[in-house]
Amino acid sequence: MIIDRLAVSNPGPHEVLIRTAACGLCHSDLHFIDGSYPHPLPCVPGHEAAGIVEAVGSEVRTVKVGDAVVSCLSAFCGHCEFCVTGRLALCLGADTRRGPGAPPRLTRKSDGSTVNQMLNLSAFAEMMLIHEHACTRIDPEMPLDRAAVIGCAVTTGAGAVFNAAKLTPGETVAVVGCGGVGLATINAARIAGAGRIIAADPLPEKRELAMKLGATDVIDASAPDAARQIVELTKGGVDHAIEAVGRPASGDLAVAALRRGGTATILGMMPLNHKVGLSAMDLLSDKKVQGALMGRNRFPVEIPRLVDFYMRGLLDLDTIIAERIPLERINEGFDRMKQGHSARSVIVFDQ
Ligand SMILES: [Zn+2]
Ligand SMILES: [Zn+2]
């Protein structure tokens, strides 16, 4: 990635201009940066941000200038089949685009050429111009660097537990992968009252973080008998296995860790043509596999609740965030992510 100077258009009727305070580095950005998932270029990545509203369009009623907000890539239209049945995260957000004839949101200052916005956000920038349904107002007391990571990793991990698994207190959970999403999943499982929380990761330092966030047991995910260890610890397997890595082997581990009647929820971005499957024996044992796009969030309700969990000391964002770096060091941040050793890096902008 290079750093360049861009011009940002004025807010359209339903748009909000936000001064970005912080933006987390998410593994999904890396899929677009390294080209394994396609996106039109040039573009500005970044989708896990918090900031302060600087200006609003004429029709905006949900936020006002000066509000602290968290952005979310699950922009919703509010009136499609998915929205009116409460499944906002599935909305394709057709009308969140600017509409025909409108100038592009982002252009290069040097030659006026269009720069593509990624996921309607493009948050690795001091300013974001986004649809009002792509952000939500939060408690102004909330520190914005910690609020940022709620926008993707924490919403996804917590949503997997609360919305997709619908965990009942006492049920057992295995979380495969202890990056930002996995750690948020573990923390949410503790908040939801999970009986036993088993975290699987190949790296000892990540297993240590998992214990801090609420894991009751940790195992080395790369051990050949990882699934057997989980089945033994839980005397038959877990009720819920949540995959938060995006590697085929971790999907297989999630399925193999299930007890009879258990459900595996796959959050990670695997190679697009990869299949995660159940055997006939798994099906006869009433096992299930499901996706949970962005934790099946209803983010305008859930992000303020997650902020509240942080303020009350239930959600441990301080442990999830490994480092704060300036925009100039963004490529180093992604290099470290590729090595897999830290939890979450957050870009912090000067205010
Ligand atoms: Zn993300
Ligand atoms: Zn919709």
Short mmCIF file of C-alpha atoms and ligand atoms in Angstrom, two decimals:
data_model
loop_
_atom_site.label_atom_id
_atom_site.label_comp_id
_atom_site.label_asym_id
_atom_site.label_seq_id
_atom_site.Cartn_x
_atom_site.Cartn_y
_atom_site.Cartn_z
CA MET A 1 0.00 0.00 0.00
CA ILE A 2 1.05 3.57 -0.61
CA ILE A 3 -0.07 6.73 1.17
CA ASP A 4 -1.59 9.32 -1.18
CA ARG A 5 -3.60 12.54 -0.95
CA LEU A 6 -7.28 12.15 -1.86
CA ALA A 7 -10.20 14.53 -2.18
CA VAL A 8 -13.42 13.51 -0.42
CA SER A 9 -16.76 14.55 -1.92
CA ASN A 10 -19.45 16.45 0.02
CA PRO A 11 -22.03 14.32 1.86
CA GLY A 12 -25.04 13.29 -0.25
CA PRO A 13 -28.50 13.40 1.41
CA HIS A 14 -28.00 10.17 3.43
CA GLU A 15 -24.24 10.39 3.92
CA VAL A 16 -22.03 11.19 6.88
CA LEU A 17 -18.52 12.66 6.84
CA ILE A 18 -16.46 11.26 9.72
CA ARG A 19 -13.06 12.31 11.07
CA THR A 20 -11.49 8.91 11.65
CA ALA A 21 -9.88 8.52 15.08
CA ALA A 22 -8.72 4.91 14.80
CA CYS A 23 -8.98 1.90 12.49
CA GLY A 24 -8.08 -1.70 13.28
CA LEU A 25 -6.08 -3.92 10.91
CA CYS A 26 -8.36 -6.82 10.04
CA HIS A 27 -7.33 -10.06 8.42
CA SER A 28 -10.00 -9.54 5.74
CA ASP A 29 -8.10 -6.44 4.57
CA LEU A 30 -5.10 -8.68 3.99
CA HIS A 31 -7.14 -10.96 1.68
CA PHE A 32 -7.87 -7.94 -0.52
CA ILE A 33 -4.33 -6.49 -0.21
CA ASP A 34 -2.67 -9.76 -1.28
CA GLY A 35 -5.26 -10.26 -4.04
CA SER A 36 -6.76 -13.57 -2.84
CA TYR A 37 -10.19 -11.86 -2.77
CA PRO A 38 -10.92 -9.55 -5.72
CA HIS A 39 -11.62 -5.78 -5.55
CA PRO A 40 -11.48 -3.00 -8.18
CA LEU A 41 -8.26 -0.93 -7.91
CA PRO A 42 -7.06 1.58 -6.86
CA CYS A 43 -8.90 1.48 -3.56
CA VAL A 44 -8.56 2.45 0.09
CA PRO A 45 -8.97 -0.55 2.44
CA GLY A 46 -9.82 -0.40 6.15
CA HIS A 47 -13.24 -1.17 7.64
CA GLU A 48 -12.92 -1.32 11.44
CA ALA A 49 -13.09 2.29 12.53
CA ALA A 50 -14.35 4.82 15.01
CA GLY A 51 -14.42 8.59 14.76
CA ILE A 52 -16.31 11.82 15.18
CA VAL A 53 -19.05 13.06 12.84
CA GLU A 54 -17.82 16.15 10.99
CA ALA A 55 -20.77 16.82 8.62
CA VAL A 56 -24.07 15.17 7.68
CA GLY A 57 -26.26 15.15 4.56
CA SER A 58 -29.66 16.88 4.43
CA GLU A 59 -31.71 13.73 5.20
CA VAL A 60 -29.53 12.23 7.95
CA ARG A 61 -31.47 11.76 11.21
CA THR A 62 -29.53 9.00 13.01
CA VAL A 63 -26.33 10.92 13.86
CA LYS A 64 -25.35 14.59 14.17
CA VAL A 65 -22.15 16.65 14.01
CA GLY A 66 -19.90 15.93 16.99
CA ASP A 67 -21.26 12.43 17.70
CA ALA A 68 -18.79 9.63 18.42
CA VAL A 69 -19.53 6.75 16.02
CA VAL A 70 -18.35 3.27 15.15
CA SER A 71 -18.55 2.23 11.50
CA CYS A 72 -19.61 -1.20 10.26
CA LEU A 73 -19.33 -2.75 6.81
CA SER A 74 -22.85 -4.22 7.19
CA ALA A 75 -24.49 -1.14 5.63
CA PHE A 76 -28.22 -1.86 5.33
CA CYS A 77 -30.95 -0.33 3.17
CA GLY A 78 -33.76 -0.74 5.71
CA HIS A 79 -36.47 -1.97 3.35
CA CYS A 80 -35.34 -5.12 1.49
CA GLU A 81 -36.47 -8.65 2.37
CA PHE A 82 -33.39 -9.20 4.56
CA CYS A 83 -33.77 -5.91 6.42
CA VAL A 84 -37.48 -6.25 7.15
CA THR A 85 -36.94 -9.80 8.44
CA GLY A 86 -34.24 -8.60 10.83
CA ARG A 87 -31.25 -10.01 8.96
CA LEU A 88 -29.51 -6.69 8.34
CA ALA A 89 -26.07 -8.23 7.82
CA LEU A 90 -27.34 -10.03 4.69
CA CYS A 91 -28.59 -6.81 3.06
CA LEU A 92 -26.79 -6.06 -0.17
CA GLY A 93 -27.33 -2.38 0.60
CA ALA A 94 -28.22 -1.48 -2.97
CA ASP A 95 -29.13 2.11 -2.16
CA THR A 96 -26.11 2.80 0.04
CA ARG A 97 -24.30 3.79 -3.15
CA ARG A 98 -24.43 7.45 -4.06
CA GLY A 99 -26.93 7.03 -6.91
CA PRO A 100 -26.62 7.61 -10.64
CA GLY A 101 -24.87 10.80 -11.73
CA ALA A 102 -23.41 11.58 -8.30
CA PRO A 103 -19.67 12.36 -8.19
CA PRO A 104 -17.43 9.60 -6.78
CA ARG A 105 -16.79 9.72 -3.03
CA LEU A 106 -13.01 9.58 -3.41
CA THR A 107 -10.71 11.02 -6.08
CA ARG A 108 -6.94 11.40 -6.37
CA LYS A 109 -5.81 14.97 -5.71
CA SER A 110 -2.97 14.69 -8.25
CA ASP A 111 -5.10 13.90 -11.33
CA GLY A 112 -8.78 13.79 -10.21
CA SER A 113 -9.10 10.10 -11.07
CA THR A 114 -11.62 7.98 -9.14
CA VAL A 115 -10.42 5.90 -6.21
CA ASN A 116 -12.70 3.00 -5.22
CA GLN A 117 -14.19 2.86 -1.77
CA MET A 118 -13.88 -0.56 -0.13
CA LEU A 119 -16.92 -2.05 1.60
CA ASN A 120 -18.56 1.40 1.54
CA LEU A 121 -16.05 2.57 4.18
CA SER A 122 -12.35 2.99 3.22
CA ALA A 123 -11.28 3.70 6.78
CA PHE A 124 -7.47 3.79 6.48
CA ALA A 125 -7.81 7.56 5.99
CA GLU A 126 -8.28 10.64 8.17
CA MET A 127 -11.77 11.17 6.72
CA MET A 128 -14.51 8.73 5.74
CA LEU A 129 -17.60 9.57 3.70
CA ILE A 130 -20.14 6.81 4.31
CA HIS A 131 -23.87 6.05 4.32
CA GLU A 132 -25.62 6.87 7.59
CA HIS A 133 -26.61 3.17 7.81
CA ALA A 134 -22.92 2.19 7.96
CA CYS A 135 -22.26 3.71 11.37
CA THR A 136 -23.90 4.03 14.75
CA ARG A 137 -23.59 6.52 17.58
CA ILE A 138 -21.87 5.37 20.79
CA ASP A 139 -21.31 6.62 24.34
CA PRO A 140 -19.03 9.70 24.03
CA GLU A 141 -17.03 8.47 27.06
CA MET A 142 -15.83 5.41 25.11
CA PRO A 143 -12.14 5.58 24.05
CA LEU A 144 -12.20 5.58 20.23
CA ASP A 145 -9.15 3.35 19.69
CA ARG A 146 -10.91 0.59 21.58
CA ALA A 147 -14.29 1.41 20.00
CA ALA A 148 -12.77 0.87 16.53
CA VAL A 149 -12.20 -2.88 16.97
CA ILE A 150 -15.85 -3.37 17.87
CA GLY A 151 -16.70 -2.39 14.27
CA CYS A 152 -15.58 -5.71 12.78
CA ALA A 153 -13.70 -8.22 14.96
CA VAL A 154 -15.75 -7.88 18.13
CA THR A 155 -19.13 -7.55 16.40
CA THR A 156 -18.31 -10.71 14.42
CA GLY A 157 -17.01 -12.76 17.36
CA ALA A 158 -19.71 -11.69 19.79
CA GLY A 159 -22.41 -12.09 17.15
CA ALA A 160 -21.23 -15.65 16.45
CA VAL A 161 -21.89 -16.48 20.11
CA PHE A 162 -25.02 -14.39 20.81
CA ASN A 163 -26.78 -14.49 17.40
CA ALA A 164 -25.53 -17.53 15.49
CA ALA A 165 -24.74 -20.10 18.22
CA LYS A 166 -27.39 -18.61 20.55
CA LEU A 167 -25.34 -20.06 23.40
CA THR A 168 -27.27 -21.25 26.43
CA PRO A 169 -25.44 -20.78 29.77
CA GLY A 170 -23.47 -23.92 30.62
CA GLU A 171 -22.98 -25.10 27.05
CA THR A 172 -19.44 -25.86 25.86
CA VAL A 173 -17.57 -23.94 23.17
CA ALA A 174 -14.41 -24.54 21.17
CA VAL A 175 -12.88 -21.53 19.42
CA VAL A 176 -10.40 -22.33 16.67
CA GLY A 177 -7.98 -19.45 16.15
CA CYS A 178 -7.13 -16.74 18.68
CA GLY A 179 -6.66 -13.60 16.57
CA GLY A 180 -8.90 -10.56 17.03
CA VAL A 181 -12.13 -12.37 16.08
CA GLY A 182 -11.28 -15.54 18.01
CA LEU A 183 -10.38 -13.62 21.18
CA ALA A 184 -13.62 -11.61 20.93
CA THR A 185 -15.51 -14.90 20.52
CA ILE A 186 -13.88 -16.32 23.66
CA ASN A 187 -14.69 -13.15 25.61
CA ALA A 188 -18.31 -13.22 24.41
CA ALA A 189 -18.64 -16.90 25.34
CA ARG A 190 -17.55 -16.00 28.88
CA ILE A 191 -20.06 -13.11 29.00
CA ALA A 192 -22.81 -15.48 27.76
CA GLY A 193 -22.00 -17.97 30.56
CA ALA A 194 -20.44 -20.79 28.57
CA GLY A 195 -19.61 -23.89 30.65
CA ARG A 196 -16.25 -24.76 29.21
CA ILE A 197 -14.39 -22.63 26.67
CA ILE A 198 -11.60 -24.40 24.81
CA ALA A 199 -9.31 -22.21 22.71
CA ALA A 200 -7.18 -23.76 19.95
CA ASP A 201 -4.22 -21.94 18.40
CA PRO A 202 -0.77 -23.07 17.26
CA LEU A 203 0.99 -20.13 18.98
CA PRO A 204 1.66 -20.22 22.76
CA GLU A 205 1.41 -16.40 23.14
CA LYS A 206 -2.06 -16.42 21.62
CA ARG A 207 -3.14 -19.28 23.88
CA GLU A 208 -2.00 -17.14 26.80
CA LEU A 209 -4.20 -14.25 25.62
CA ALA A 210 -7.08 -16.71 25.25
CA MET A 211 -6.75 -17.70 28.91
CA LYS A 212 -6.81 -14.03 29.88
CA LEU A 213 -10.04 -13.47 27.93
CA GLY A 214 -11.88 -16.40 29.47
CA ALA A 215 -10.75 -19.70 27.96
CA THR A 216 -10.94 -22.50 30.53
CA ASP A 217 -8.62 -24.76 28.52
CA VAL A 218 -6.18 -24.22 25.65
CA ILE A 219 -4.79 -26.65 23.13
CA ASP A 220 -2.25 -26.49 20.30
CA ALA A 221 -4.41 -26.38 17.16
CA SER A 222 -1.57 -27.84 15.10
CA ALA A 223 -1.30 -30.99 17.25
CA PRO A 224 -2.32 -34.05 15.21
CA ASP A 225 -4.71 -35.11 18.01
CA ALA A 226 -6.24 -31.60 18.59
CA ALA A 227 -9.81 -32.78 17.92
CA ARG A 228 -9.40 -35.81 20.20
CA GLN A 229 -8.13 -33.55 23.00
CA ILE A 230 -11.26 -31.37 22.74
CA VAL A 231 -13.55 -34.42 22.67
CA GLU A 232 -11.81 -35.84 25.78
CA LEU A 233 -11.88 -32.54 27.69
CA THR A 234 -15.64 -32.26 27.11
CA LYS A 235 -16.47 -35.97 27.37
CA GLY A 236 -17.86 -36.25 23.88
CA GLY A 237 -17.24 -32.94 22.09
CA VAL A 238 -18.50 -29.35 22.28
CA ASP A 239 -21.99 -27.95 21.73
CA HIS A 240 -20.55 -25.10 19.64
CA ALA A 241 -17.34 -24.91 17.63
CA ILE A 242 -16.48 -21.53 16.17
CA GLU A 243 -13.85 -21.26 13.46
CA ALA A 244 -12.13 -17.85 13.36
CA VAL A 245 -9.12 -18.40 11.13
CA GLY A 246 -10.14 -19.08 7.53
CA ARG A 247 -7.96 -22.16 6.94
CA PRO A 248 -9.46 -25.42 5.64
CA ALA A 249 -7.74 -27.41 8.45
CA SER A 250 -9.34 -25.24 11.13
CA GLY A 251 -12.78 -25.80 9.57
CA ASP A 252 -12.15 -29.55 9.76
CA LEU A 253 -11.06 -29.22 13.40
CA ALA A 254 -14.25 -27.30 14.28
CA VAL A 255 -16.43 -30.06 12.80
CA ALA A 256 -14.38 -32.86 14.40
CA ALA A 257 -14.69 -31.21 17.84
CA LEU A 258 -18.52 -31.34 17.88
CA ARG A 259 -20.58 -33.51 20.18
CA ARG A 260 -23.84 -35.11 18.98
CA GLY A 261 -26.23 -32.32 18.03
CA GLY A 262 -23.44 -29.72 17.97
CA THR A 263 -23.07 -26.85 15.53
CA ALA A 264 -19.93 -25.55 13.84
CA THR A 265 -19.97 -21.87 12.88
CA ILE A 266 -17.44 -20.87 10.25
CA LEU A 267 -16.39 -17.19 10.44
CA GLY A 268 -13.01 -17.21 8.66
CA MET A 269 -12.51 -16.27 5.03
CA MET A 270 -11.41 -19.54 3.43
CA PRO A 271 -10.38 -19.93 -0.22
CA LEU A 272 -13.65 -19.09 -2.04
CA ASN A 273 -14.11 -22.54 -3.62
CA HIS A 274 -13.27 -24.50 -0.46
CA LYS A 275 -15.97 -26.73 1.05
CA VAL A 276 -16.44 -27.54 4.74
CA GLY A 277 -18.38 -30.76 5.06
CA LEU A 278 -20.22 -33.24 7.25
CA SER A 279 -19.95 -37.00 6.85
CA ALA A 280 -23.04 -39.24 6.76
CA MET A 281 -22.13 -40.24 10.34
CA ASP A 282 -22.02 -36.54 11.36
CA LEU A 283 -25.48 -36.02 9.81
CA LEU A 284 -26.86 -39.07 11.63
CA SER A 285 -25.46 -37.48 14.81
CA ASP A 286 -27.47 -34.29 14.13
CA LYS A 287 -24.37 -32.12 13.63
CA LYS A 288 -24.65 -28.86 11.70
CA VAL A 289 -22.36 -26.43 9.91
CA GLN A 290 -23.33 -22.80 9.36
CA GLY A 291 -21.90 -19.48 8.24
CA ALA A 292 -22.53 -16.31 10.25
CA LEU A 293 -21.70 -13.33 8.07
CA MET A 294 -20.33 -10.54 10.30
CA GLY A 295 -21.80 -12.38 13.30
CA ARG A 296 -25.34 -11.93 11.88
CA ASN A 297 -25.20 -8.49 13.45
CA ARG A 298 -27.92 -5.89 13.95
CA PHE A 299 -25.08 -3.46 14.61
CA PRO A 300 -27.05 -0.27 15.43
CA VAL A 301 -28.40 -2.11 18.49
CA GLU A 302 -25.44 -4.36 19.22
CA ILE A 303 -22.44 -2.00 18.93
CA PRO A 304 -23.73 0.33 21.68
CA ARG A 305 -24.35 -2.77 23.86
CA LEU A 306 -20.78 -3.97 23.27
CA VAL A 307 -19.50 -0.50 24.19
CA ASP A 308 -21.52 -0.80 27.39
CA PHE A 309 -19.94 -4.22 28.08
CA TYR A 310 -16.51 -2.56 27.78
CA MET A 311 -17.45 0.32 30.08
CA ARG A 312 -18.67 -2.18 32.69
CA GLY A 313 -15.44 -4.18 32.49
CA LEU A 314 -17.01 -7.27 30.87
CA LEU A 315 -15.48 -6.89 27.41
CA ASP A 316 -11.67 -6.85 27.57
CA LEU A 317 -10.68 -4.79 24.54
CA ASP A 318 -7.43 -3.74 26.22
CA THR A 319 -6.12 -7.29 25.92
CA ILE A 320 -7.41 -7.74 22.35
CA ILE A 321 -5.47 -4.65 21.13
CA ALA A 322 -1.76 -5.48 20.86
CA GLU A 323 -0.42 -2.18 19.53
CA ARG A 324 -1.31 1.30 18.30
CA ILE A 325 0.59 2.57 15.25
CA PRO A 326 0.48 5.65 12.97
CA LEU A 327 -0.77 5.33 9.36
CA GLU A 328 2.83 5.56 8.11
CA ARG A 329 3.53 2.12 9.64
CA ILE A 330 0.52 0.34 8.15
CA ASN A 331 2.54 -1.99 5.93
CA GLU A 332 4.65 -3.11 8.91
CA GLY A 333 1.41 -3.82 10.78
CA PHE A 334 0.18 -6.13 8.02
CA ASP A 335 3.60 -7.81 7.79
CA ARG A 336 3.33 -8.65 11.48
CA MET A 337 -0.21 -9.95 10.94
CA LYS A 338 1.13 -12.35 8.28
CA GLN A 339 3.56 -13.74 10.87
CA GLY A 340 0.55 -14.30 13.11
CA HIS A 341 2.09 -13.32 16.43
CA SER A 342 0.01 -10.43 17.72
CA ALA A 343 -3.70 -9.94 18.43
CA ARG A 344 -4.93 -6.64 16.97
CA SER A 345 -3.00 -3.64 15.62
CA VAL A 346 -4.88 -0.34 15.48
CA ILE A 347 -3.99 2.70 13.36
CA VAL A 348 -4.46 5.84 15.46
CA PHE A 349 -4.78 9.21 13.71
CA ASP A 350 -3.66 12.49 15.23
CA GLN A 351 -6.65 14.45 16.44
ZN ZN B 1 -12.85 -7.15 9.33
ZN ZN B 2 -31.77 -4.14 3.05
#
